[in-house]
Amino acid sequence: MKNNISVLLLVIAVLGGTALRLIGLSDSPPSLNWDEAALGYNAYSISETGRDEYGEFFPIFTRSFDDYKSAIPIYFMIPSIRIFGLNEFGVRFPSVILGIINIAIIFLLVFKITESGLAGLSSSFALSIEPWAVHYSRTFHEATTALFFFIVGWLMFIYSKKKNYLLPISMFSFLLSLYTYHSNKLIVPLFLGILFLFNRRLILTYPKKILASTILVLVGLVIPFIFFAFSGQAFARAGSTNIFIMWQAETKGLRNNHLLPPIISHLIHNDTYYFLQAFFGRYLSYFSPTNLFLKEPPENALAGNSLFNSFEFVGWLTGLLIILKKGSRLKELIALMLISPIPAALTWNWFQPTRSLTLLLVFSIAIGIGLEKIIRTVLYLCQESRYLKILLSGGLISLLAFIYISWAVYILDSTLVYLPLRDSGQWQPGFRETVPIIYQFSQKYDQVIIETPHAQPYIFYLLYSQYPPNEYLKQLDLKKIGNPRKHYDFGKFKFRKIYWPEDRNLQKTLFVGNDFNLPTSDIDSQPGAKVVTQIMGLDGYIAAKVVSKE
Amino acid sequence: MGVFSLLADFHSFPIVLVLFYLNFIDVKNRTYLKIAFFSIGTLVFLILPLTNPRFTSYLFKQSLLNYVLPKSYDYLLQERMSYGQVRKTPLIIQGVNFSRLAFNKPHYTLDNTIKFLLTTLDLDKLSSGLMAQSTVSRDNNLSDLFPKIFLWQYPLIIFGLLLAISKIKNPYRTFFFALFLPPLFFGDRYLIFTLPTIALSCALAIYTFIKVQNHKLMKLTISTVFFFLMIASTLSSLDIFLFHWDTWIPEQDLRQFQIWKTLSDKEITTQKITVTDRFGEPAFYYLYYLKVNPSDFLETSKDIKEISPGVQRINSIANLYFRSFKYYESDRKPDQIWIGLAGEFSREAGSYGQVSTVVDGEIYKKIGSVKSGDKRLGDELWFVRTVFNKL
């Protein structure tokens, strides 16, 4: 394919992907989620004070909800928040940018791996409209940033075979990925080992200076990581999500209630066998076509879409067969495909795509390779006849154009219309609408009591009120909040259950709750109490009821 | 054999068609009489059943066609279009609705066709509810929890199928893969047809693994590993099958079994009993578990209604009534038995576990962990005997 046509098509893919990622970014998903809010406020806090919400000076890992998130995505977010402000757009914009860059990078990556521009373009077009890629670009998640560093690292590694000086940059990028997201803490070391194993002879021929600087980068970043691992920060999340809670989960029940002797019962329902089964079941679920192309993933994230578009299944299957057939040429890709689900399979969730974004990227590459094969096969079949070639290639281009536009519009509609209507409840609705109003009212009262049906709503109050970080840090008492954190109050804001029969006696207090804990009839009969305002949510129901008690 | 296969299950007709084709190739150098015999024979057995409109309608409903024709998705398409009218969308510009680019028949036909074919490849569903979980909790597709394929077999099956492409020669290869056609045309319920292919793929993979090893020790080790996997999986499944059937039996079968084993013969013959129909049709379970004499059944079952063309429903047999109910609004008499979900007796949603009495009755048995599919109805099956306080 001619270079200028390739560039033009790549630009179309990037523009298409940009539109899907950028249009209506502030409104869909309808509100920030917990993690986005936490990362956003910490970015705001660091940009204002140099410290995170716990007072840590330019941290590498931030404590957040005791899950010790990587702070690297936070630093990515700072410029965006400075430019666009502390709001949905400011928080999500860096993710959009990374998602768009990924469309271009995947072209280069597939082009380098397969030496086919058409395969690269197919992957780029696929990635630009894949529901998983659109979703993870429209929300800010550490996994997206980690994926970006991972792809850059791999691409730089491939390029370093000709331009050796790129090797340290590649390692740096890989290690940033390792720092950024939990799954990559396992995938990156494994993949680096594989890359070294497959390319050891070539790497050892690199100039010594480059090898030395690469080792320096590796040591310089791995040693602090080991320190963080021992301090419990780097692997804090693994403690609460690991698969080991499944140990004996099935077998205990099965061994009871029958007459077999215990030793036979233990042999038949063997703990290790069942545990391995639990692991491999999870591992294989990431390869199940129905999970990838048919079902909606957990948590209603994609509103009517599965991770991949159904039409991509044909390309996926063809691509996988080609990858397996070309085993020795694409061994790095095969290895990455095999190791990518391991971290996700080591957690108790059955299928959690966020933990296996690297695998989804490999599948996007496979889809590109498969689509390329299909296109080439059709063109090959009609090479004998000029008219047939014009007819078939015209038909094929029309079909592909229809599929691309149709599915792109479908995803756009799912994102902008269907998601806010059907799944706004999954996105902590109401905080964006209520907090600025409550913050405004709060000036006249001594305290604001906020009913807490969910954990940690404090972060939304910090974010949507743009609470001055300096002020927050002054009030911060690490001993009082405890570890794990139990206390979330700050300034006038108190987060607890409202019990009206007792709380109605409080003076100069603002209550934020709902119809159940602030019943209108009781409030009307209480002297000094009145409903200040009721804030409606996107779904048409009352998102918050604000009651004042003078 | 093809004819017998068709007679046994018409869903095998894609395989029979392939068989016919293979035979045709085979006999093309033979006499025209044979070709005519095979052609007419197969066509007769294909066309004859299709002359029955009820049968063709049934077949149509079961097949891929039912999912790809507009009537199966038209309402979804309209629903999604209507959302765009409700919510402000940039896809509608100056009266031009660009969402039509996505909500159109070619899009939905292509989408539904691929999705129908994909239902066959649900690895979670194929393995077992005990081994696998559903991707999303709202899926209710794991009702039949008994293992079908062991997880460790998946890589072997995939490897075996890839091997089969090169190792098995035609026409056997065509037939080998033709066994996948019924589930592709009629959905995952007909995966049973692929059993020989799956077994052979597995065997081919294991055989190849062992054969390619140069050392006897490796051959022995691999054989032993597979042997242990097979023995462990089989024994474990057998034990689940024989002793833990409550973990895999479909919900409604289990609950009906519990209902009819709880009621005594005396109660059934002497008392008026109302059984909820929220777990399938209780009448058939009653007839089966109580071994009711068919002539008695025909005499006592007066209340049979046709609910849709060709489908009848038994509402009562003798003093047994089968319907869902609201106990608290029903006409109650002393010494009746009512069997239903907690929510059919009480309005205490969310705290059914703490309820021990109901109006004019005593709960004499509760069965927990029932999957009712409706949170308001709770997860307990109650057996209530009406007791009226004597004034």
Coordinates of N, CA and C in Angstrom, one line a residue, chain A residues 1 57 81 128 132 141 154 179 222 278 281 327-328 389 397 402 414 450 460:
Chain A
M1 N 0.8 -1.2 0.0 CA 0.0 0.0 0.0 C 0.9 1.3 0.0
F57 N 4.8 14.2 50.4 CA 5.4 15.1 49.4 C 5.8 14.3 48.1
I81 N -5.5 19.3 34.6 CA -6.4 19.9 35.6 C -6.0 21.4 35.7
S128 N -9.7 1.8 17.3 CA -10.4 3.1 17.4 C -11.9 3.0 17.7
W132 N -14.1 -1.6 24.5 CA -13.2 -1.5 25.6 C -12.2 -0.3 25.5
H141 N -8.2 5.8 34.3 CA -7.9 4.6 35.1 C -6.4 4.3 35.0
W154 N 7.4 -1.6 24.6 CA 7.5 -2.7 23.6 C 8.0 -2.2 22.2
Y179 N 5.2 0.3 37.7 CA 4.8 1.2 38.8 C 3.4 1.6 38.8
V222 N 14.1 -0.6 39.9 CA 13.6 -1.8 40.5 C 13.9 -1.8 42.0
A278 N -9.9 -23.5 39.8 CA -10.4 -22.2 39.9 C -9.5 -21.2 39.2
G281 N -9.8 -21.9 35.3 CA -11.2 -21.4 34.9 C -11.1 -19.9 34.7
G327 N 4.1 -19.2 14.5 CA 4.6 -19.3 15.9 C 6.0 -18.6 16.1
S328 N 7.0 -19.1 15.3 CA 8.4 -18.6 15.6 C 8.5 -17.1 15.3
K389 N -12.0 -7.8 -9.9 CA -11.2 -7.1 -8.9 C -11.8 -5.8 -8.5
I397 N -14.5 -2.6 0.2 CA -14.3 -1.3 0.8 C -15.6 -0.7 1.3
F402 N -19.0 0.6 5.8 CA -20.3 0.6 6.4 C -20.1 0.0 7.9
S414 N -24.4 4.5 22.3 CA -24.3 3.8 23.6 C -23.7 4.6 24.7
I450 N -23.7 14.5 56.4 CA -24.0 13.9 55.1 C -24.2 12.4 55.3
F460 N -15.7 13.0 46.9 CA -16.5 13.7 46.0 C -16.7 15.1 46.5

